[in-house]
Coordinates of C-alpha atoms in Angstrom, one line a residue:
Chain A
X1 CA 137.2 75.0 47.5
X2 CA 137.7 73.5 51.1
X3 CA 141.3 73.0 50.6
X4 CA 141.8 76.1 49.4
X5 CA 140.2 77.4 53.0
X6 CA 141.8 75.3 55.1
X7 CA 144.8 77.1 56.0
X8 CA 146.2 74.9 59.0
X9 CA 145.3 71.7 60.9
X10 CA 145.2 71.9 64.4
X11 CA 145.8 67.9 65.7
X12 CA 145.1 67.9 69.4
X13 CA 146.9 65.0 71.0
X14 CA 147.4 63.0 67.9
X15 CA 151.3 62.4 68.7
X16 CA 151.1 62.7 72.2
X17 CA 153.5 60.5 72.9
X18 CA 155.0 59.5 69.7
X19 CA 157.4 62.4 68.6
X20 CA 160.5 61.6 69.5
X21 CA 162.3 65.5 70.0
X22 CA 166.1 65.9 68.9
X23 CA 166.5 69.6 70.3
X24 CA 169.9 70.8 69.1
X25 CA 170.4 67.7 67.3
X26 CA 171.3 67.1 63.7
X27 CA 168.2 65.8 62.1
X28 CA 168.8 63.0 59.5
X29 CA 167.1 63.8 56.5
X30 CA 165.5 66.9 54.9
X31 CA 162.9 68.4 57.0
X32 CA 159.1 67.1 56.3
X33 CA 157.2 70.1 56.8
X34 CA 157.0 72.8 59.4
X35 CA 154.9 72.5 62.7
X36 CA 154.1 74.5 65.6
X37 CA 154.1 73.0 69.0
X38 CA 151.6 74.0 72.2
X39 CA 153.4 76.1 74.6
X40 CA 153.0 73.5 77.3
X41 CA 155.0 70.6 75.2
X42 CA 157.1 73.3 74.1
X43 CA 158.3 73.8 77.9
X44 CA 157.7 70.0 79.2
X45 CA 160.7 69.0 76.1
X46 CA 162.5 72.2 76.4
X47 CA 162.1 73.1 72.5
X48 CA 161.8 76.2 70.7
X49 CA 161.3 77.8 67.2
X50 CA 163.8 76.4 65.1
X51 CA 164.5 73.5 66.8
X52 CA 164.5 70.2 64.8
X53 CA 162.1 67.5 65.7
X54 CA 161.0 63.7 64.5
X55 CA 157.4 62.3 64.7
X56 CA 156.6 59.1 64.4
X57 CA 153.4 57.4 64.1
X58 CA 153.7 54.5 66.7
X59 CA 154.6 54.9 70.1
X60 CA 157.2 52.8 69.7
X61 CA 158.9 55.2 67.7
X62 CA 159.2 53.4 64.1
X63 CA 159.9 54.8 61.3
X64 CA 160.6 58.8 62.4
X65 CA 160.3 61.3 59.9
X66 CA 161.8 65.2 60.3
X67 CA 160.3 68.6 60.5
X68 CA 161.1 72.1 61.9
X69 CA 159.4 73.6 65.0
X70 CA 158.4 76.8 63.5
X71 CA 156.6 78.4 66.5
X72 CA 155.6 78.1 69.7
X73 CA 151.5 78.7 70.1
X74 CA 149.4 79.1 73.5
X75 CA 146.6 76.4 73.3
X76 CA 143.0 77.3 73.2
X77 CA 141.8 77.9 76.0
X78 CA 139.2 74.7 76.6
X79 CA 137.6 74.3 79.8
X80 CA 136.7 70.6 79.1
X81 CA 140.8 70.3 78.8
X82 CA 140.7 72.1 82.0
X83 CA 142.7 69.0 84.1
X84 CA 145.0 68.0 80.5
X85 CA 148.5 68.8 79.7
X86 CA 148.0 70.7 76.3
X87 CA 150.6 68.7 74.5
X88 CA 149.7 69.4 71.4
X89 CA 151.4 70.3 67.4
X90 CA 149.9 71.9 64.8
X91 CA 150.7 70.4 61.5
X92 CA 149.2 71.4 57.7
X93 CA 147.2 69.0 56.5
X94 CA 149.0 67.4 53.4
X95 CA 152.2 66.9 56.2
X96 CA 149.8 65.0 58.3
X97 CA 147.9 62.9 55.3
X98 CA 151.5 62.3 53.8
X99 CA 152.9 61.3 57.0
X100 CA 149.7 59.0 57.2
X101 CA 149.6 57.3 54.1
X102 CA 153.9 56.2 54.2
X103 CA 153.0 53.1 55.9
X104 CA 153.8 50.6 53.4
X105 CA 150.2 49.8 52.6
X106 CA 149.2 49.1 56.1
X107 CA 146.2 50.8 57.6
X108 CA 147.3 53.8 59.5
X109 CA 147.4 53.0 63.3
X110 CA 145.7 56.3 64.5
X111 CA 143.5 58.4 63.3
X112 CA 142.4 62.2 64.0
X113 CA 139.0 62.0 65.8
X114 CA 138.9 65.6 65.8
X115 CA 140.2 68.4 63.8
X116 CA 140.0 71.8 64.1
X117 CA 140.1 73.8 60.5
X118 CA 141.1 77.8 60.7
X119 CA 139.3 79.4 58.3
X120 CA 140.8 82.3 55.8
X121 CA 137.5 83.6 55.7
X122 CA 135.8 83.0 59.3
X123 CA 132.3 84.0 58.1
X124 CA 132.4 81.4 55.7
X125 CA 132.3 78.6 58.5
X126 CA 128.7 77.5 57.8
X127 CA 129.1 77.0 54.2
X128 CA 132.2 74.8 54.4
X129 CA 130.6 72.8 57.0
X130 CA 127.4 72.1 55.0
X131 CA 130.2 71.0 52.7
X132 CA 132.0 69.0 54.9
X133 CA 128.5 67.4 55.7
X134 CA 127.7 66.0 52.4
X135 CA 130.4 63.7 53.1
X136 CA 128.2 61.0 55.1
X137 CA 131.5 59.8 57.2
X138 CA 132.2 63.5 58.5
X139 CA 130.4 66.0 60.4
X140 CA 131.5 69.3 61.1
X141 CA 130.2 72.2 62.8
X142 CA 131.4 76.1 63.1
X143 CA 133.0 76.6 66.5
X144 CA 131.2 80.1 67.2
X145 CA 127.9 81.0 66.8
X146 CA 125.9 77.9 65.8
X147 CA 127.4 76.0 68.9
X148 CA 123.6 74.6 70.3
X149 CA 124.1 72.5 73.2
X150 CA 127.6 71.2 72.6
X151 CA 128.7 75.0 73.3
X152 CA 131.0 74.6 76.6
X153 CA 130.5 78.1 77.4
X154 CA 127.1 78.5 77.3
X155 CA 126.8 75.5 79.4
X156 CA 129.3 76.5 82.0
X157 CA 127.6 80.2 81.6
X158 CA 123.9 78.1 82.6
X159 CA 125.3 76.3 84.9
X160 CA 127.2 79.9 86.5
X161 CA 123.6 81.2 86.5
X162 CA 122.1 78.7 87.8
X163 CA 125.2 78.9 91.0
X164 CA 124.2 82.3 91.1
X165 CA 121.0 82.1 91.3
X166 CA 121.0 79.6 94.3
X167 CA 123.8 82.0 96.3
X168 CA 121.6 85.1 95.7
X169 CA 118.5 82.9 96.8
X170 CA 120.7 82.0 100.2
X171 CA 121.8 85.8 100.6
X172 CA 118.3 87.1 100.3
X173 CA 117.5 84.5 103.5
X174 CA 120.6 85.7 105.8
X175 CA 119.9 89.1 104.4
X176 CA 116.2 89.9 105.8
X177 CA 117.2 87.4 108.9
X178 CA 119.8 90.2 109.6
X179 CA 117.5 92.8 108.9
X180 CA 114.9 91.5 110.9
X181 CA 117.5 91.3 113.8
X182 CA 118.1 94.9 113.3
X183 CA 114.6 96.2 113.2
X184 CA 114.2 93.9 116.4
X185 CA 116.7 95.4 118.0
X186 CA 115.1 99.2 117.1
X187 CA 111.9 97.8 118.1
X188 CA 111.6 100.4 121.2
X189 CA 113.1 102.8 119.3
X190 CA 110.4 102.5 116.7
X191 CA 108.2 102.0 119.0
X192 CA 109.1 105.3 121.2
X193 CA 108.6 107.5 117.9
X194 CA 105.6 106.1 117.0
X195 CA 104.0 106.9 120.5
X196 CA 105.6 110.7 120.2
X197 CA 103.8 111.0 116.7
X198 CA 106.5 109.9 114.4
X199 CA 104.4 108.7 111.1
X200 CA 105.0 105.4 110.0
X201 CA 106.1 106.0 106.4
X202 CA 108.6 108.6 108.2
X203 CA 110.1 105.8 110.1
X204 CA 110.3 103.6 106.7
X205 CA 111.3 106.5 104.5
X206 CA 114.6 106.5 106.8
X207 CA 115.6 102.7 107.0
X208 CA 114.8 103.5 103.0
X209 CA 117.5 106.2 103.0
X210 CA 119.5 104.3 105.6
X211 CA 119.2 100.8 102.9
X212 CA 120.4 102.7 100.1
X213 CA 123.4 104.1 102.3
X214 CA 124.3 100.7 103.3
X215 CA 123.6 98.5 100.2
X216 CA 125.5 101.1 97.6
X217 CA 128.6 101.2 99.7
X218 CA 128.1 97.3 100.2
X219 CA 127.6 96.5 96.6
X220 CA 130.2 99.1 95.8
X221 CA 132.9 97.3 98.4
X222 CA 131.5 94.1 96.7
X223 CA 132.6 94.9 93.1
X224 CA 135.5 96.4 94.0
X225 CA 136.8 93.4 96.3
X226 CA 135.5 91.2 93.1
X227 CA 137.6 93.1 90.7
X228 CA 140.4 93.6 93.2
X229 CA 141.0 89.8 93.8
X230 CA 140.4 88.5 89.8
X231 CA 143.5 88.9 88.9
X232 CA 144.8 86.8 91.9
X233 CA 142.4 83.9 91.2
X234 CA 143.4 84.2 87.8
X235 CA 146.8 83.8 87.9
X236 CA 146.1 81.1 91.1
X237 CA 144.1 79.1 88.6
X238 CA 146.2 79.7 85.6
X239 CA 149.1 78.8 87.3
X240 CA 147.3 75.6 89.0
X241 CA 146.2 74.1 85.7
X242 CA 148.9 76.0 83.5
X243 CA 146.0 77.3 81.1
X244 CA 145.5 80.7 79.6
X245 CA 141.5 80.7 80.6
X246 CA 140.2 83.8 82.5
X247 CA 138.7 82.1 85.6
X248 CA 137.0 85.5 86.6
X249 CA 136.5 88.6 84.6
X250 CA 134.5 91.6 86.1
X251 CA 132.8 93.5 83.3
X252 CA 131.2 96.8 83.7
X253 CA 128.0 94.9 83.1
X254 CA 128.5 92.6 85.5
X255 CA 129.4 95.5 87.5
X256 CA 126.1 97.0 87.0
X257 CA 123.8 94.1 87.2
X258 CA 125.8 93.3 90.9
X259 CA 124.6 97.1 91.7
X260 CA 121.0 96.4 90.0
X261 CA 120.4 93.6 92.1
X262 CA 122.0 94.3 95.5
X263 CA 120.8 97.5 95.9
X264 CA 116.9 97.0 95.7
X265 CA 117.4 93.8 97.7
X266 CA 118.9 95.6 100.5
X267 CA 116.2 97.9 100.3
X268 CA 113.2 96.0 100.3
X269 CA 114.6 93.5 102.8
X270 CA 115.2 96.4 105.1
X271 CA 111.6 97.6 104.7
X272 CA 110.3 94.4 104.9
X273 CA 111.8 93.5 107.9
X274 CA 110.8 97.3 109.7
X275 CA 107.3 97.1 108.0
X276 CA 107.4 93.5 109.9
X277 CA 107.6 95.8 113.0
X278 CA 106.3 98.8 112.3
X279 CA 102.3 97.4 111.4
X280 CA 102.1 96.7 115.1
X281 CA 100.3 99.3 117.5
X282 CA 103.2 101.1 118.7
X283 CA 102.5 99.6 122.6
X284 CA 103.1 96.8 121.7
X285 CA 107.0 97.8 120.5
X286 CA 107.7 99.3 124.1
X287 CA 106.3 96.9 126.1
X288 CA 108.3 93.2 125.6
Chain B
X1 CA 82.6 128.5 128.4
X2 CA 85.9 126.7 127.0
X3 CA 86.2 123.4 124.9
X4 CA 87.2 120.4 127.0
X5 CA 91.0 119.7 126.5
X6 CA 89.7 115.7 126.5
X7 CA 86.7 114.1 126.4
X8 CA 86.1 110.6 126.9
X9 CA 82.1 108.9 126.9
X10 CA 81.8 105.1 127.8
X11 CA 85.4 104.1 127.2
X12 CA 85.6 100.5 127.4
X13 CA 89.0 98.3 126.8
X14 CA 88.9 94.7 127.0
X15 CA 91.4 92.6 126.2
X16 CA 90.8 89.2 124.5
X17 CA 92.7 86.4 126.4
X18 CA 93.8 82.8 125.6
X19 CA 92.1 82.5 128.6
X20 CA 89.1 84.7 128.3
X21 CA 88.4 88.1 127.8
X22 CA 89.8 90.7 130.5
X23 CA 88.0 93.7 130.9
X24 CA 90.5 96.7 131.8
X25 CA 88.4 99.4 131.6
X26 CA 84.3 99.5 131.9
X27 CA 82.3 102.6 130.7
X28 CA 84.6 105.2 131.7
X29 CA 83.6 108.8 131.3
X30 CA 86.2 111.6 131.7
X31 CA 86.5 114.9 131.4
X32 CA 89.3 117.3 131.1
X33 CA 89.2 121.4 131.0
X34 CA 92.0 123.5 129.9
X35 CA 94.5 124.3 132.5
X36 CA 93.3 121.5 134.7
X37 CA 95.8 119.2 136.7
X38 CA 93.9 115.7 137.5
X39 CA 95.7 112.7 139.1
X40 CA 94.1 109.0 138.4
X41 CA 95.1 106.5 141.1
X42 CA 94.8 103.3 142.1
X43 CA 96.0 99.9 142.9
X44 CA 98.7 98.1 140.0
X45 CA 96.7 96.2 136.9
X46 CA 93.4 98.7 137.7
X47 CA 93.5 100.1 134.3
X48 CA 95.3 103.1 135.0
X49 CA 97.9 103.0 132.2
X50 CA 95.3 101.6 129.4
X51 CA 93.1 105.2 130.2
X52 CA 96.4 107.2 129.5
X53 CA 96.9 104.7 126.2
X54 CA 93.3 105.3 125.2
X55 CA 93.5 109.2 125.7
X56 CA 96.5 109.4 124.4
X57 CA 95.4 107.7 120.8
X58 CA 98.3 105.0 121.4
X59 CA 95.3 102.5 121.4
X60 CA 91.8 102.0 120.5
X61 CA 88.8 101.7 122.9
X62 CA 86.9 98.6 122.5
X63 CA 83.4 100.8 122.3
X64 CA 83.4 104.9 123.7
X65 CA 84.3 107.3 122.5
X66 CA 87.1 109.7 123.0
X67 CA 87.3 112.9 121.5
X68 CA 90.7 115.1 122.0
X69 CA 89.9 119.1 121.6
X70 CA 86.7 118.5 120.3
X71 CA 88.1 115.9 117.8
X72 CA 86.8 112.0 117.8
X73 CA 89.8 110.8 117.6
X74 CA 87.9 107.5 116.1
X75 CA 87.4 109.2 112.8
X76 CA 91.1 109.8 112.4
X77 CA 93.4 107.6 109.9
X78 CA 96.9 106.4 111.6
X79 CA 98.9 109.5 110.0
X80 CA 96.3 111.9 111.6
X81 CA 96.4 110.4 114.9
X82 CA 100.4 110.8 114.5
X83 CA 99.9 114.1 114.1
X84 CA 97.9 114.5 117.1
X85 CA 99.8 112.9 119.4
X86 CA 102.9 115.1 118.5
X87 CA 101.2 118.6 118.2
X88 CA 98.7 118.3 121.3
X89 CA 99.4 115.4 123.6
X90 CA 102.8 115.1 125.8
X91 CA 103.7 111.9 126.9
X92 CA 105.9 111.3 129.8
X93 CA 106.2 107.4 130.7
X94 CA 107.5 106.0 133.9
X95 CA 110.7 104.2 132.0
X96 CA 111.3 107.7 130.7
X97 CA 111.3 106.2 127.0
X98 CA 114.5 108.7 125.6
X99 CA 116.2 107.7 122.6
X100 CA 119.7 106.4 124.2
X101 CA 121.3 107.6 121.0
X102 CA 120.8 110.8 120.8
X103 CA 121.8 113.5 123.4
X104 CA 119.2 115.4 126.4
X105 CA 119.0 118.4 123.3
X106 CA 118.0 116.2 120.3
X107 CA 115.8 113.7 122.5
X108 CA 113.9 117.3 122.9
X109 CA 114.7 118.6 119.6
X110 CA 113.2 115.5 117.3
X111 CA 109.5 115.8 118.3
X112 CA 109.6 120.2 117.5
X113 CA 111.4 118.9 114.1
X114 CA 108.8 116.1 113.5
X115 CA 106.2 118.9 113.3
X116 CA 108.0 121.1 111.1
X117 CA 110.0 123.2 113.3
X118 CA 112.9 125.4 111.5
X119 CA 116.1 124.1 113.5
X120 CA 117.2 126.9 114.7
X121 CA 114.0 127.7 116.3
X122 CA 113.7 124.7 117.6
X123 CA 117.2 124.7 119.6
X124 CA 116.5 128.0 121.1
X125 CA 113.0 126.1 122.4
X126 CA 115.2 122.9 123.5
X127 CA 117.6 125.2 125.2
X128 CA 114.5 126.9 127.2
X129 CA 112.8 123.6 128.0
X130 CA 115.9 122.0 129.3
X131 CA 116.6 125.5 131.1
X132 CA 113.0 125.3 132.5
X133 CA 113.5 121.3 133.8
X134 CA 116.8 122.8 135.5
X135 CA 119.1 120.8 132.8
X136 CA 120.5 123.6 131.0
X137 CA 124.6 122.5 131.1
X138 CA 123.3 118.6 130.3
X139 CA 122.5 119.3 126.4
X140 CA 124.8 117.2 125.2
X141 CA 124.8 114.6 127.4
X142 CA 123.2 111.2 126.8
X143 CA 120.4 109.3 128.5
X144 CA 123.2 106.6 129.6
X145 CA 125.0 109.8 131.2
X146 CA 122.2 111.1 132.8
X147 CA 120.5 109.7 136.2
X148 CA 116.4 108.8 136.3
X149 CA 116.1 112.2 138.0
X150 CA 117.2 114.1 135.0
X151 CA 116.3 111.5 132.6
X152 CA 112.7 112.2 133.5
X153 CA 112.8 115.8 133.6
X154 CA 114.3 115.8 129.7
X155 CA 111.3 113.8 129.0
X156 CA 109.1 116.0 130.5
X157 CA 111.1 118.7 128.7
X158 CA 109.9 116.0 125.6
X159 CA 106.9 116.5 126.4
X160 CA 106.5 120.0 126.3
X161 CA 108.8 120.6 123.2
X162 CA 105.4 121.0 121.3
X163 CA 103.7 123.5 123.6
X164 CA 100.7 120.4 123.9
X165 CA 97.4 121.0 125.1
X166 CA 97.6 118.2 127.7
X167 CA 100.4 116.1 129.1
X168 CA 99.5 112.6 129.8
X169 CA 102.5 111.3 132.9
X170 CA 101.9 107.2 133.4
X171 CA 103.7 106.9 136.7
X172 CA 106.3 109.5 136.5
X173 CA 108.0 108.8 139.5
X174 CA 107.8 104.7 139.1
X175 CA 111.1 104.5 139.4
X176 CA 112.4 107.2 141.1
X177 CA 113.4 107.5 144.7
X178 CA 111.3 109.6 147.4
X179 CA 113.7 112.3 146.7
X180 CA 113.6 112.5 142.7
X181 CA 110.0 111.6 142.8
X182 CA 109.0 115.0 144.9
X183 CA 110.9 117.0 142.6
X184 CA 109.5 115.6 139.4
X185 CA 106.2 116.4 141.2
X186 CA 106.9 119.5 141.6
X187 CA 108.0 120.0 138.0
X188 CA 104.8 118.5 136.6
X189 CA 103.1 120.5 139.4
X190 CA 105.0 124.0 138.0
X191 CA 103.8 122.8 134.1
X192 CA 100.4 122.9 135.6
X193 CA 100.7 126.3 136.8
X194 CA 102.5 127.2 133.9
X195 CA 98.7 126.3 131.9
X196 CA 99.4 122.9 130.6
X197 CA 96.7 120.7 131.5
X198 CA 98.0 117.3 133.2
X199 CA 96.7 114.1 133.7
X200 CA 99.0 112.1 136.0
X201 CA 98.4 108.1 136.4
X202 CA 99.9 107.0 139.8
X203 CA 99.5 105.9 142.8
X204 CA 102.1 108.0 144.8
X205 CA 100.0 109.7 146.9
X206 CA 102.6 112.7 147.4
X207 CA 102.1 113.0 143.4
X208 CA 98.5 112.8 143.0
X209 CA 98.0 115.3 146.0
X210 CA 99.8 117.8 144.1
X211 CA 96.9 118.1 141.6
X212 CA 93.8 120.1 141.3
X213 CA 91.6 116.9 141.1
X214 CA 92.1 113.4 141.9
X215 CA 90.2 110.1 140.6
X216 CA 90.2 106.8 141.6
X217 CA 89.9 103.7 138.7
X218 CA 89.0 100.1 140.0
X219 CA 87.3 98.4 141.6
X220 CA 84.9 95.9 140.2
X221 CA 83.5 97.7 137.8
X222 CA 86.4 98.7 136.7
X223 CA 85.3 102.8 136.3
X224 CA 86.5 105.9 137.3
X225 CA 84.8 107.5 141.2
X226 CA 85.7 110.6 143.0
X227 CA 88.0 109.3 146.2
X228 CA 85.6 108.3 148.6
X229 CA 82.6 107.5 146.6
X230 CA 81.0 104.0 147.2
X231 CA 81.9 101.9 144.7

């Protein structure tokens, strides 16, 4: 029943360094199988679909068998690979366990550490991994979904959050330290309305309309700045560590939690900061 | 017999010190019919200033009383003292105290709008006030374009944007030069005639001889004599 699912074997770095490439080459032999090789190795050996290749299983070249490039795929993006060259092949599993056990009866001198299986049937990725798991020398997992705490994402999303948190924290400071500067600066002001009989939630209902008119355009400038320079520390990033991750997406929700947040922040540190001023007797703002 | 325009019983104002307590003002009675013009002199740090502050409901009395058309202005939450200060007092302060961002018209305008005046209304008063202050063609100017001379007479024009009951002047002509001084004089002088009742602090004499009644705070006991009384 596994076989049946497993559709193709993804083998990441398991001949790094061993294929020996014969692009344009006659190829001795009949070809082995069909493989598909990782965009990155496909442009670090200068092959393409088509192209013959041989693999062998030691590094020093042994023993090369042939097969057919058959594709050219874009890795996965991985941020734990983040800093690797992806050079990687995909291979079906029989090629690989074949190509493993033609060793003249000696032990095969590497091993896969890791596979990942593509499933025919996606949803069925917890099953055939409670399968997989009765087999006490393997353990598998589905990639999606039941990740826990080996899930990169969620841990780089955590540890995003908790970046977040700390920079918001900071920007709250500078933020009322500003504001505060400004209501100092209107302290006379404030201070000169209060004495002609200007009520005190007057005065605050206007820095209230005067926070909204600067936080919405701010936050607004914010987003659109955000969204305006993704695609150019994308590309920077992409290009810098020649990966197909998306370094920086802005979502409409992340659009609208910016504007949930900054607005009411610039708000009530605006009122806190005039309310810091505007609870004194109004002598006291006129005369420093 | 009419309602005093302000009354004040036993005001006291003393002001706790690091150093000790400093008594500004001492049992201080006052009081203030419609239509009167009274000047309050004496020497610098008498007390002068904190009497305008207290009758003007900018500060609160240590014990007295002071009671502003017939209303103890004790009684009165923050809003309602707000509201009393713009509808029945006019302040005019020696530092003149305009709004440097906004022009001689809206510096007059914001108080009449603050009570609830309909705009247009309240231009055609502005208009009139800075007419009557002789500062009709300076509307649009701002206090930065103005000189103390006419920055005063706007706030006087301030002052009056509310048709008050009384207008409260802490050294009007403070910094002003002889000149400037004897015409704001005679402005405040002319509102008094006109039926505002005015109570000037100062201690220009040329000032406080220009009104109808003249007091003299200090002293050691800190009150408030008729010139010449023993003290």
């Amino acid at each position: 029943m596994i076989r049946r699912d497993v559709k193709v074997l993804v083998l990441a770095a398991f001949l790094l360094g061993v294929f020996l490439p014969i692009s344009g080459v006659e190829v001795e032999g009949a070809s082995r199988g069909d493989i598909l090789v990782s965009r990155p190795l496909a442009e670090a050996l200068d092959l393409a679909a088509g192209d013959p290749i041989r693999l062998a299983r030691t590094r020093d070249g042994s023993d090369p068998w042939p097969y057919r490039i058959v594709g050219i795929y874009e890795p996965i993006p991985d941020p734990i690979k983040i800093t690797r060259k992806r050079y990687e092949i995909r291979m079906h599993l029989q090629d690989l366990l074949d190509r493993e056990q033609s060793s003249d009866g000696d032990e095969p001198s590497r091993y896969a550490q890791y596979i990942n299986v593509g499933l025919v049937d996606p949803d069925r990725a917890g099953e055939v991994a409670d399968q997989l798991n009765q087999d006490p020398f393997l353990y598998a997992r589905p990639a999606r979904g039941a990740g826990g705490d080996i899930d990169v994402f969620a841990v780089l999303e955590r540890f995003h959050l908790a970046i977040a948190v700390i920079a918001l924290m900071g920007s709250c400071a500078f933020l009322l330290a500003l504001m505060v500067m400004r209501a100092e600066e209107r302290r006379e002001t404030a201070g000169i309305l209060r004495i002609l009989g200007v009520r005190r939630s007057r005065i605050l209902g206007e820095v209230l309309v005067e926070g909204v008119l600067i936080a919405v355009p701010g936050a607004l400038f914010g987003i659109v700045l955000a969204a305006a320079a993704q695609g150019s520390i994308n590309r920077f990033f992409q290009w810098k560590y020649d990966t197909a991750l998306v370094f920086v997406q802005i979502t409409p929700l992340l659009a609208a939690k910016c504007l949930a947040l900054s607005i009411p922040l610039g708000v009530v540190a605006g009122l806190a900061a005039s309310w810091s001023i505007l609870r004194q007797d109004p002598l006291s703002m006129v005369q420093r | 017999m009419s309602r005093p325009v302000v009354e004040a019983r036993g005001l006291t104002k003393i002001f706790p010190m690091p150093s000790g307590a400093v008594t500004a003002l001492q049992e201080v009675d006052l009081l203030l019919d419609p239509g009167e013009s009274v000047a309050i002199t004496g020497p610098s740090g008498c007390g002068k200033s904190t009497l305008l502050h207290l009758l003007g409901c900018v500060d609160t009395p240590t014990s007295g009383q002071v009671l502003i058309d017939g209303v103890d202005v004790a009684g009165l939450n923050d809003a309602a003292r707000s509201r009393l200060r713009l509808t029945t007092i006019g302040f005019v302060f020696q530092r003149f105290f305009l709004l440097p961002m906004l022009t001689a018209g809206e510096n007059v305008d914001l108080p009449q709008l603050e009570a609830g005046a309909i705009r247009r209304d309240c231009r055609r008063r502005t208009l009139e006030l800075l007419d009557y202050v002789g500062l009709a063609d300076r509307v649009g100017h701002r206090p930065s374009q103005l000189s103390g001379g006419e920055m005063q007479r706007v706030a006087i024009a301030r002052a009056l944007a509310n048709r008050p009951r009384i207008v409260l002047a802490d050294e009007p002509t403070g910094e002003l030069d002889e000149v400037t001084g004897e015409q704001i004089a005679a402005l405040l002088h002319r509102v008094h005639l006109d039926g505002t009742t005015v109570l000037i602090a100062t201690h220009d004499r040329n000032l406080a001889s220009s009104a109808h009644r003249r007091l003299v705070l200090g002293g050691r006991d800190h009150r408030l004599h008729e010139p010449g009384v023993d003290r």
